[in-house]
């Protein structure tokens, strides 16, 4: 039995991705969420539509929670076929009251980048041949890249070759933000966009690593959401297209057919490769 996992899926875009996978993926689909009550309520809502998602608790900021999910997948399915890393936070596009900037930068990058990386590192050993990974990024990575200094842009383009390089880039931004030196050091002012630069860079490196290891048709891509980049969720104060339209791009990545040559390790916008670091 094949199995798919979507993180951060009790509402919003993740919920729409689970709905789409339930309709199109030939296997079990796991809706995961930090809060078990809300997660199970979301599953119940989809069951009313005639769909049959499964639930597993997952807090991507809690390593032990990720390990519990891994153990469940290993014991029940002996592998993993689709992983959609959707869970993320933002204060930029909504009415949420942000913490002080240094804390916001640390918090957003910890959840959006480092916790997503932890999910990948724990679950990737389960990926079977022909597995698909979609790391939900954002066109904001392009906007943040354009607002970085030429020196930081050049670093991103030429000096990022490993996950450790990405970690240092994001940590350097967070450290600069703690001292309110991020603009002086050439970083963008928006934590969300900086975190998504990390996701987009990470995805390309993950694909390169799988290729070098000779993995059989495992494909990793990052993507913007939906059509036009805005999806009506709590994160965007309900501005944008429906969650079902928003899910189209992640679903395209998650459901790429076996043995396709492209896209691999790319950033996708409206289901097409997009050069996010073009200025």
PDB file of N, CA and C in Angstrom, residues 187-235:
ATOM      1  N   UNK A 187      20.672  41.441   4.306  1.00  0.00           N
ATOM      2  CA  UNK A 187      19.534  40.533   4.230  1.00  0.00           C
ATOM      3  C   UNK A 187      18.231  41.306   4.039  1.00  0.00           C
ATOM      4  N   UNK A 188      17.214  40.620   3.550  1.00  0.00           N
ATOM      5  CA  UNK A 188      15.888  41.226   3.435  1.00  0.00           C
ATOM      6  C   UNK A 188      15.284  41.392   4.829  1.00  0.00           C
ATOM      7  N   UNK A 189      14.263  42.241   4.921  1.00  0.00           N
ATOM      8  CA  UNK A 189      13.655  42.507   6.225  1.00  0.00           C
ATOM      9  C   UNK A 189      12.551  41.525   6.590  1.00  0.00           C
ATOM     10  N   UNK A 190      12.099  40.686   5.633  1.00  0.00           N
ATOM     11  CA  UNK A 190      10.955  39.821   5.907  1.00  0.00           C
ATOM     12  C   UNK A 190      11.398  38.406   6.261  1.00  0.00           C
ATOM     13  N   UNK A 191      11.153  37.963   7.499  1.00  0.00           N
ATOM     14  CA  UNK A 191      11.546  36.613   7.903  1.00  0.00           C
ATOM     15  C   UNK A 191      10.923  35.515   7.047  1.00  0.00           C
ATOM     16  N   UNK A 192       9.667  35.689   6.651  1.00  0.00           N
ATOM     17  CA  UNK A 192       9.002  34.643   5.870  1.00  0.00           C
ATOM     18  C   UNK A 192       9.732  34.403   4.555  1.00  0.00           C
ATOM     19  N   UNK A 193      10.039  35.474   3.846  1.00  0.00           N
ATOM     20  CA  UNK A 193      10.745  35.328   2.577  1.00  0.00           C
ATOM     21  C   UNK A 193      12.129  34.736   2.751  1.00  0.00           C
ATOM     22  N   UNK A 194      12.828  35.137   3.819  1.00  0.00           N
ATOM     23  CA  UNK A 194      14.153  34.568   4.079  1.00  0.00           C
ATOM     24  C   UNK A 194      14.048  33.076   4.369  1.00  0.00           C
ATOM     25  N   UNK A 195      13.034  32.679   5.126  1.00  0.00           N
ATOM     26  CA  UNK A 195      12.869  31.249   5.425  1.00  0.00           C
ATOM     27  C   UNK A 195      12.579  30.457   4.162  1.00  0.00           C
ATOM     28  N   UNK A 196      11.853  31.058   3.235  1.00  0.00           N
ATOM     29  CA  UNK A 196      11.519  30.350   2.001  1.00  0.00           C
ATOM     30  C   UNK A 196      12.690  30.324   1.012  1.00  0.00           C
ATOM     31  N   UNK A 197      13.608  31.272   1.114  1.00  0.00           N
ATOM     32  CA  UNK A 197      14.871  31.134   0.388  1.00  0.00           C
ATOM     33  C   UNK A 197      15.552  29.850   0.838  1.00  0.00           C
ATOM     34  N   UNK A 198      15.543  29.615   2.147  1.00  0.00           N
ATOM     35  CA  UNK A 198      16.116  28.381   2.673  1.00  0.00           C
ATOM     36  C   UNK A 198      15.452  27.143   2.114  1.00  0.00           C
ATOM     37  N   UNK A 199      14.126  27.142   2.055  1.00  0.00           N
ATOM     38  CA  UNK A 199      13.383  25.981   1.542  1.00  0.00           C
ATOM     39  C   UNK A 199      13.715  25.729   0.073  1.00  0.00           C
ATOM     40  N   UNK A 200      13.767  26.767  -0.720  1.00  0.00           N
ATOM     41  CA  UNK A 200      14.028  26.600  -2.152  1.00  0.00           C
ATOM     42  C   UNK A 200      15.449  26.101  -2.402  1.00  0.00           C
ATOM     43  N   UNK A 201      16.416  26.643  -1.668  1.00  0.00           N
ATOM     44  CA  UNK A 201      17.792  26.168  -1.792  1.00  0.00           C
ATOM     45  C   UNK A 201      17.915  24.722  -1.321  1.00  0.00           C
ATOM     46  N   UNK A 202      17.306  24.420  -0.191  1.00  0.00           N
ATOM     47  CA  UNK A 202      17.337  23.070   0.369  1.00  0.00           C
ATOM     48  C   UNK A 202      16.807  22.046  -0.614  1.00  0.00           C
ATOM     49  N   UNK A 203      15.725  22.368  -1.288  1.00  0.00           N
ATOM     50  CA  UNK A 203      15.083  21.416  -2.198  1.00  0.00           C
ATOM     51  C   UNK A 203      15.996  21.038  -3.354  1.00  0.00           C
ATOM     52  N   UNK A 204      16.668  22.032  -3.924  1.00  0.00           N
ATOM     53  CA  UNK A 204      17.587  21.758  -5.033  1.00  0.00           C
ATOM     54  C   UNK A 204      18.743  20.874  -4.581  1.00  0.00           C
ATOM     55  N   UNK A 205      19.254  21.131  -3.386  1.00  0.00           N
ATOM     56  CA  UNK A 205      20.363  20.329  -2.862  1.00  0.00           C
ATOM     57  C   UNK A 205      19.904  18.909  -2.552  1.00  0.00           C
ATOM     58  N   UNK A 206      18.700  18.764  -2.027  1.00  0.00           N
ATOM     59  CA  UNK A 206      18.178  17.424  -1.750  1.00  0.00           C
ATOM     60  C   UNK A 206      18.075  16.600  -3.030  1.00  0.00           C
ATOM     61  N   UNK A 207      17.598  17.216  -4.102  1.00  0.00           N
ATOM     62  CA  UNK A 207      17.505  16.487  -5.367  1.00  0.00           C
ATOM     63  C   UNK A 207      18.889  16.089  -5.864  1.00  0.00           C
ATOM     64  N   UNK A 208      19.829  17.017  -5.791  1.00  0.00           N
ATOM     65  CA  UNK A 208      21.198  16.725  -6.225  1.00  0.00           C
ATOM     66  C   UNK A 208      21.774  15.556  -5.427  1.00  0.00           C
ATOM     67  N   UNK A 209      21.492  15.523  -4.142  1.00  0.00           N
ATOM     68  CA  UNK A 209      22.000  14.445  -3.290  1.00  0.00           C
ATOM     69  C   UNK A 209      21.396  13.104  -3.680  1.00  0.00           C
ATOM     70  N   UNK A 210      20.087  13.061  -3.907  1.00  0.00           N
ATOM     71  CA  UNK A 210      19.451  11.814  -4.340  1.00  0.00           C
ATOM     72  C   UNK A 210      20.044  11.332  -5.659  1.00  0.00           C
ATOM     73  N   UNK A 211      20.258  12.260  -6.577  1.00  0.00           N
ATOM     74  CA  UNK A 211      20.832  11.886  -7.876  1.00  0.00           C
ATOM     75  C   UNK A 211      22.235  11.308  -7.707  1.00  0.00           C
ATOM     76  N   UNK A 212      23.029  11.944  -6.864  1.00  0.00           N
ATOM     77  CA  UNK A 212      24.394  11.468  -6.639  1.00  0.00           C
ATOM     78  C   UNK A 212      24.417  10.108  -5.953  1.00  0.00           C
ATOM     79  N   UNK A 213      23.401   9.844  -5.149  1.00  0.00           N
ATOM     80  CA  UNK A 213      23.316   8.560  -4.451  1.00  0.00           C
ATOM     81  C   UNK A 213      22.740   7.455  -5.329  1.00  0.00           C
ATOM     82  N   UNK A 214      22.281   7.822  -6.521  1.00  0.00           N
ATOM     83  CA  UNK A 214      21.690   6.836  -7.409  1.00  0.00           C
ATOM     84  C   UNK A 214      20.308   6.391  -7.001  1.00  0.00           C
ATOM     85  N   UNK A 215      19.579   7.242  -6.277  1.00  0.00           N
ATOM     86  CA  UNK A 215      18.217   6.905  -5.864  1.00  0.00           C
ATOM     87  C   UNK A 215      17.347   6.691  -7.099  1.00  0.00           C
ATOM     88  N   UNK A 216      16.451   5.726  -7.016  1.00  0.00           N
ATOM     89  CA  UNK A 216      15.619   5.368  -8.163  1.00  0.00           C
ATOM     90  C   UNK A 216      14.400   6.280  -8.267  1.00  0.00           C
ATOM     91  N   UNK A 217      14.498   7.286  -9.127  1.00  0.00           N
ATOM     92  CA  UNK A 217      13.353   8.133  -9.471  1.00  0.00           C
ATOM     93  C   UNK A 217      12.703   8.776  -8.244  1.00  0.00           C
ATOM     94  N   UNK A 218      13.526   9.261  -7.316  1.00  0.00           N
ATOM     95  CA  UNK A 218      13.005  10.085  -6.223  1.00  0.00           C
ATOM     96  C   UNK A 218      13.150  11.542  -6.642  1.00  0.00           C
ATOM     97  N   UNK A 219      12.042  12.271  -6.596  1.00  0.00           N
ATOM     98  CA  UNK A 219      12.034  13.650  -7.092  1.00  0.00           C
ATOM     99  C   UNK A 219      11.611  14.609  -5.986  1.00  0.00           C
ATOM    100  N   UNK A 220      12.402  15.667  -5.833  1.00  0.00           N
ATOM    101  CA  UNK A 220      12.118  16.736  -4.881  1.00  0.00           C
ATOM    102  C   UNK A 220      11.972  18.042  -5.649  1.00  0.00           C
ATOM    103  N   UNK A 221      10.894  18.753  -5.399  1.00  0.00           N
ATOM    104  CA  UNK A 221      10.726  20.102  -5.940  1.00  0.00           C
ATOM    105  C   UNK A 221      10.182  21.014  -4.851  1.00  0.00           C
ATOM    106  N   UNK A 222      10.405  22.303  -5.020  1.00  0.00           N
ATOM    107  CA  UNK A 222       9.736  23.305  -4.196  1.00  0.00           C
ATOM    108  C   UNK A 222       8.761  24.057  -5.085  1.00  0.00           C
ATOM    109  N   UNK A 223       7.812  24.741  -4.478  1.00  0.00           N
ATOM    110  CA  UNK A 223       6.816  25.424  -5.314  1.00  0.00           C
ATOM    111  C   UNK A 223       6.168  26.574  -4.576  1.00  0.00           C
ATOM    112  N   UNK A 224       5.681  27.507  -5.365  1.00  0.00           N
ATOM    113  CA  UNK A 224       4.742  28.499  -4.875  1.00  0.00           C
ATOM    114  C   UNK A 224       3.374  27.829  -4.866  1.00  0.00           C
ATOM    115  N   UNK A 225       2.416  28.472  -4.269  1.00  0.00           N
ATOM    116  CA  UNK A 225       1.094  27.857  -4.166  1.00  0.00           C
ATOM    117  C   UNK A 225       0.195  28.314  -5.296  1.00  0.00           C
ATOM    118  N   UNK A 226      -0.692  27.444  -5.676  1.00  0.00           N
ATOM    119  CA  UNK A 226      -1.862  27.770  -6.450  1.00  0.00           C
ATOM    120  C   UNK A 226      -1.669  28.559  -7.716  1.00  0.00           C
ATOM    121  N   UNK A 227      -2.589  29.458  -7.935  1.00  0.00           N
ATOM    122  CA  UNK A 227      -2.647  30.258  -9.148  1.00  0.00           C
ATOM    123  C   UNK A 227      -2.454  31.713  -8.743  1.00  0.00           C
ATOM    124  N   UNK A 228      -1.332  32.284  -9.132  1.00  0.00           N
ATOM    125  CA  UNK A 228      -1.108  33.691  -8.831  1.00  0.00           C
ATOM    126  C   UNK A 228      -0.486  33.969  -7.481  1.00  0.00           C
ATOM    127  N   UNK A 229      -0.266  32.922  -6.669  1.00  0.00           N
ATOM    128  CA  UNK A 229       0.538  33.084  -5.472  1.00  0.00           C
ATOM    129  C   UNK A 229      -0.186  33.428  -4.186  1.00  0.00           C
ATOM    130  N   UNK A 230      -1.479  33.718  -4.221  1.00  0.00           N
ATOM    131  CA  UNK A 230      -2.210  34.032  -2.998  1.00  0.00           C
ATOM    132  C   UNK A 230      -3.350  33.052  -2.832  1.00  0.00           C
ATOM    133  N   UNK A 231      -3.442  32.461  -1.643  1.00  0.00           N
ATOM    134  CA  UNK A 231      -4.492  31.494  -1.333  1.00  0.00           C
ATOM    135  C   UNK A 231      -5.217  31.970  -0.084  1.00  0.00           C
ATOM    136  N   UNK A 232      -6.534  31.897  -0.101  1.00  0.00           N
ATOM    137  CA  UNK A 232      -7.342  32.392   1.010  1.00  0.00           C
ATOM    138  C   UNK A 232      -7.239  31.458   2.213  1.00  0.00           C
ATOM    139  N   UNK A 233      -6.335  31.786   3.127  1.00  0.00           N
ATOM    140  CA  UNK A 233      -6.138  31.022   4.357  1.00  0.00           C
ATOM    141  C   UNK A 233      -5.985  32.001   5.510  1.00  0.00           C
ATOM    142  N   UNK A 234      -5.877  31.468   6.734  1.00  0.00           N
ATOM    143  CA  UNK A 234      -5.632  32.341   7.878  1.00  0.00           C
ATOM    144  C   UNK A 234      -4.323  33.103   7.709  1.00  0.00           C
ATOM    145  N   UNK A 235      -3.331  32.470   7.065  1.00  0.00           N
ATOM    146  CA  UNK A 235      -2.027  33.114   6.889  1.00  0.00           C
ATOM    147  C   UNK A 235      -2.136  34.373   6.047  1.00  0.00           C
TER     148      UNK A 235
END
